[in-house]
Coordinates of C-alpha atoms in Angstrom, one line a residue:
X1 CA -27.5 -52.1 -43.6
X2 CA -24.9 -49.5 -42.9
X3 CA -21.4 -50.1 -44.4
X4 CA -18.4 -49.1 -42.5
X5 CA -17.1 -46.9 -45.3
X6 CA -20.3 -44.8 -45.2
X7 CA -20.3 -44.1 -41.5
X8 CA -16.6 -43.8 -40.8
X9 CA -15.3 -40.7 -39.1
X10 CA -14.8 -37.6 -41.2
X11 CA -11.8 -37.3 -43.5
X12 CA -10.9 -33.6 -43.1
X13 CA -10.1 -32.3 -46.6
X14 CA -7.9 -29.3 -45.9
X15 CA -8.4 -27.7 -49.3
X16 CA -12.2 -27.7 -49.2
X17 CA -12.3 -26.6 -45.6
X18 CA -9.9 -23.8 -46.4
X19 CA -12.1 -22.6 -49.3
X20 CA -15.2 -22.7 -47.1
X21 CA -13.5 -20.7 -44.3
X22 CA -12.5 -18.0 -46.8
X23 CA -16.0 -17.5 -48.1
X24 CA -18.4 -15.1 -46.2
X25 CA -20.8 -17.2 -44.2
X26 CA -24.3 -16.1 -43.5
X27 CA -27.6 -17.7 -42.8
X28 CA -28.5 -17.9 -46.5
X29 CA -25.3 -19.7 -47.4
X30 CA -25.4 -22.0 -44.4
X31 CA -28.9 -23.3 -45.3
X32 CA -27.7 -24.3 -48.7
X33 CA -25.2 -26.7 -47.2
X34 CA -26.0 -30.4 -46.7
X35 CA -25.7 -31.8 -43.2
X36 CA -22.1 -33.1 -43.6
X37 CA -21.0 -29.8 -45.2
X38 CA -22.6 -27.9 -42.4
X39 CA -20.5 -29.7 -39.8
X40 CA -17.3 -29.3 -41.8
X41 CA -18.0 -25.6 -42.3
X42 CA -18.7 -25.3 -38.5
X43 CA -15.3 -27.0 -37.8
X44 CA -13.6 -24.5 -40.1
X45 CA -15.2 -21.7 -38.0
X46 CA -13.8 -23.0 -34.7
X47 CA -13.2 -20.1 -32.4
X48 CA -14.1 -17.6 -35.1
X49 CA -14.2 -13.9 -34.5
X50 CA -17.4 -13.3 -36.6
X51 CA -19.9 -14.1 -33.8
X52 CA -21.0 -17.3 -35.6
X53 CA -22.2 -20.1 -33.2
X54 CA -23.1 -23.5 -34.6
X55 CA -24.7 -26.3 -32.5
X56 CA -25.4 -29.9 -33.5
X57 CA -28.7 -31.3 -32.2
X58 CA -29.9 -34.9 -32.7
X59 CA -32.1 -33.9 -35.7
X60 CA -30.5 -30.7 -37.1
X61 CA -27.6 -28.4 -37.2
X62 CA -28.3 -24.8 -36.1
X63 CA -26.3 -21.6 -36.7
X64 CA -26.7 -18.1 -35.3
X65 CA -24.9 -15.1 -36.7
X66 CA -23.8 -11.7 -35.3
X67 CA -26.5 -9.8 -37.2
X68 CA -29.2 -11.8 -35.4
X69 CA -30.1 -14.1 -38.2
X70 CA -30.2 -17.9 -37.9
X71 CA -30.3 -21.0 -40.0
X72 CA -30.7 -24.7 -39.7
X73 CA -29.8 -27.8 -41.7
X74 CA -31.8 -31.1 -41.2
X75 CA -30.0 -34.3 -40.4
X76 CA -31.4 -37.4 -42.2
X77 CA -33.6 -39.6 -40.0
X78 CA -31.2 -42.6 -40.3
X79 CA -28.1 -40.7 -39.4
X80 CA -26.7 -39.5 -36.0
X81 CA -23.8 -37.2 -35.3
X82 CA -21.4 -37.8 -32.4
X83 CA -18.4 -35.7 -31.5
X84 CA -16.3 -37.4 -28.9
X85 CA -13.4 -35.9 -26.9
X86 CA -11.5 -38.7 -25.0
X87 CA -9.5 -37.0 -22.2
X88 CA -6.9 -37.6 -19.5
X89 CA -7.7 -34.9 -16.9
X90 CA -9.6 -31.9 -18.3
X91 CA -13.1 -32.0 -19.7
X92 CA -16.4 -30.0 -19.6
X93 CA -20.1 -31.1 -19.3
X94 CA -21.8 -31.1 -22.7
X95 CA -25.0 -32.4 -24.3
X96 CA -25.2 -30.8 -27.8
X97 CA -21.9 -30.2 -29.6
X98 CA -20.8 -26.7 -30.5
X99 CA -18.1 -27.1 -33.2
X100 CA -17.4 -23.4 -33.1
X101 CA -16.6 -23.4 -29.4
X102 CA -16.3 -26.8 -27.6
X103 CA -12.7 -27.7 -26.8
X104 CA -11.3 -31.0 -25.8
X105 CA -8.1 -31.7 -23.9
X106 CA -6.2 -33.8 -26.5
X107 CA -5.3 -32.2 -29.8
X108 CA -3.7 -34.0 -32.7
X109 CA -3.5 -37.3 -30.7
X110 CA -3.6 -40.6 -32.6
X111 CA -5.6 -43.4 -31.1
X112 CA -7.5 -46.6 -32.1
X113 CA -11.2 -46.8 -31.7
X114 CA -14.0 -49.2 -32.3
X115 CA -17.8 -49.1 -32.0
X116 CA -20.0 -52.2 -31.7
X117 CA -23.8 -52.3 -31.8
X118 CA -24.9 -53.6 -28.4
X119 CA -28.0 -55.3 -29.7
X120 CA -26.6 -57.1 -32.7
X121 CA -22.9 -57.4 -32.0
X122 CA -22.2 -55.8 -35.4
X123 CA -18.9 -53.9 -35.5
X124 CA -19.8 -50.4 -36.8
X125 CA -16.4 -48.8 -36.7
X126 CA -12.8 -50.1 -36.2
X127 CA -10.1 -47.6 -37.2
X128 CA -7.2 -45.3 -36.3
X129 CA -8.3 -41.7 -35.6
X130 CA -6.7 -38.4 -34.8
X131 CA -8.3 -35.8 -32.6
X132 CA -9.1 -32.6 -34.4
X133 CA -7.8 -29.1 -33.6
X134 CA -10.7 -28.7 -31.2
X135 CA -9.8 -31.9 -29.4
X136 CA -12.8 -33.9 -30.6
X137 CA -13.3 -36.7 -33.2
X138 CA -16.5 -36.5 -35.3
X139 CA -18.5 -39.5 -36.4
X140 CA -21.7 -40.2 -38.4
X141 CA -23.3 -43.4 -37.1
X142 CA -26.7 -45.1 -37.4
X143 CA -29.6 -43.5 -35.5
X144 CA -31.6 -45.4 -32.8
X145 CA -28.8 -47.7 -31.6
X146 CA -26.8 -48.3 -28.5
X147 CA -23.1 -48.4 -29.5
X148 CA -20.3 -49.5 -27.3
X149 CA -17.4 -47.2 -28.1
X150 CA -13.8 -48.0 -27.1
X151 CA -10.7 -45.8 -27.5
X152 CA -7.1 -47.0 -27.0
X153 CA -4.4 -44.4 -26.5
X154 CA -0.6 -44.8 -25.9
X155 CA 1.3 -41.7 -24.9
X156 CA 4.9 -40.8 -25.6
X157 CA 6.0 -42.4 -22.3
X158 CA 4.5 -45.7 -23.4
X159 CA 1.5 -45.5 -21.0
X160 CA -1.4 -47.4 -22.5
X161 CA -4.9 -46.2 -21.7
X162 CA -8.5 -47.1 -22.6
X163 CA -11.8 -45.3 -22.5
X164 CA -15.2 -47.1 -22.8
X165 CA -18.8 -46.0 -22.9
X166 CA -22.1 -47.2 -24.3
X167 CA -23.6 -44.3 -26.2
X168 CA -27.3 -44.0 -27.4
X169 CA -28.1 -42.4 -30.7
X170 CA -31.8 -41.5 -30.4
X171 CA -33.7 -38.2 -30.5
X172 CA -32.9 -37.5 -26.8
X173 CA -29.2 -38.4 -26.9
X174 CA -26.1 -36.3 -26.6
X175 CA -24.2 -35.3 -29.7
X176 CA -21.3 -34.1 -27.6
X177 CA -19.4 -36.8 -25.6
X178 CA -17.0 -35.5 -23.0
X179 CA -17.3 -38.2 -20.5
X180 CA -14.8 -40.8 -21.9
X181 CA -11.8 -40.6 -19.6
X182 CA -8.7 -42.6 -20.7
X183 CA -7.8 -45.0 -17.9
X184 CA -5.5 -47.9 -17.3
X185 CA -6.8 -50.8 -19.4
X186 CA -8.2 -52.9 -16.5
X187 CA -10.3 -50.2 -14.8
X188 CA -14.0 -49.6 -15.6
X189 CA -16.3 -51.5 -18.0
X190 CA -18.4 -49.7 -20.6
X191 CA -21.3 -47.8 -19.0
X192 CA -24.0 -45.6 -20.2
X193 CA -23.9 -42.3 -18.4
X194 CA -26.6 -39.6 -18.2
X195 CA -25.9 -35.9 -18.6
X196 CA -28.1 -32.9 -18.7
X197 CA -25.9 -29.9 -19.5
X198 CA -25.7 -27.3 -22.3

């Protein structure tokens, strides 16, 4: 059984991320990373000027480099990566997350979130989170589940909003979630939406 501490959202350690960003990154170095390090490294290369593009698929993390080389890092079979960008008015269609390029609307915004396994009722996550510099929030969660995600956000004017969506974590699922619009609390129930972009 998964423990909440093992699958909670990333704690971004500024020092280690900074060190990674300063090192030259190429295909050989990238393939030596584990799956979590690969995503953290990709986040540190957000909007980089080195021509490096990293994409997170359901089963692996791929990287392509300006010299034409490429690399991939496998994701364990029991893990699934989700990057979620709750939004107010601006979003983009997305299927597989590109940490080096995807941009969400809300940056540095604190909100509360929870995730519940639809089949068992088990609460997988329940915590405060802050959107990253790219406007997303990264999570490692169990694979092959349907998880009901809820985000609560209050803005500086005291307006309280909520976003809900049931998200699948199987081999055909999205790793990039850009469909969670923050609405007044009593609007729409959790739904599972289908997307075919990227």
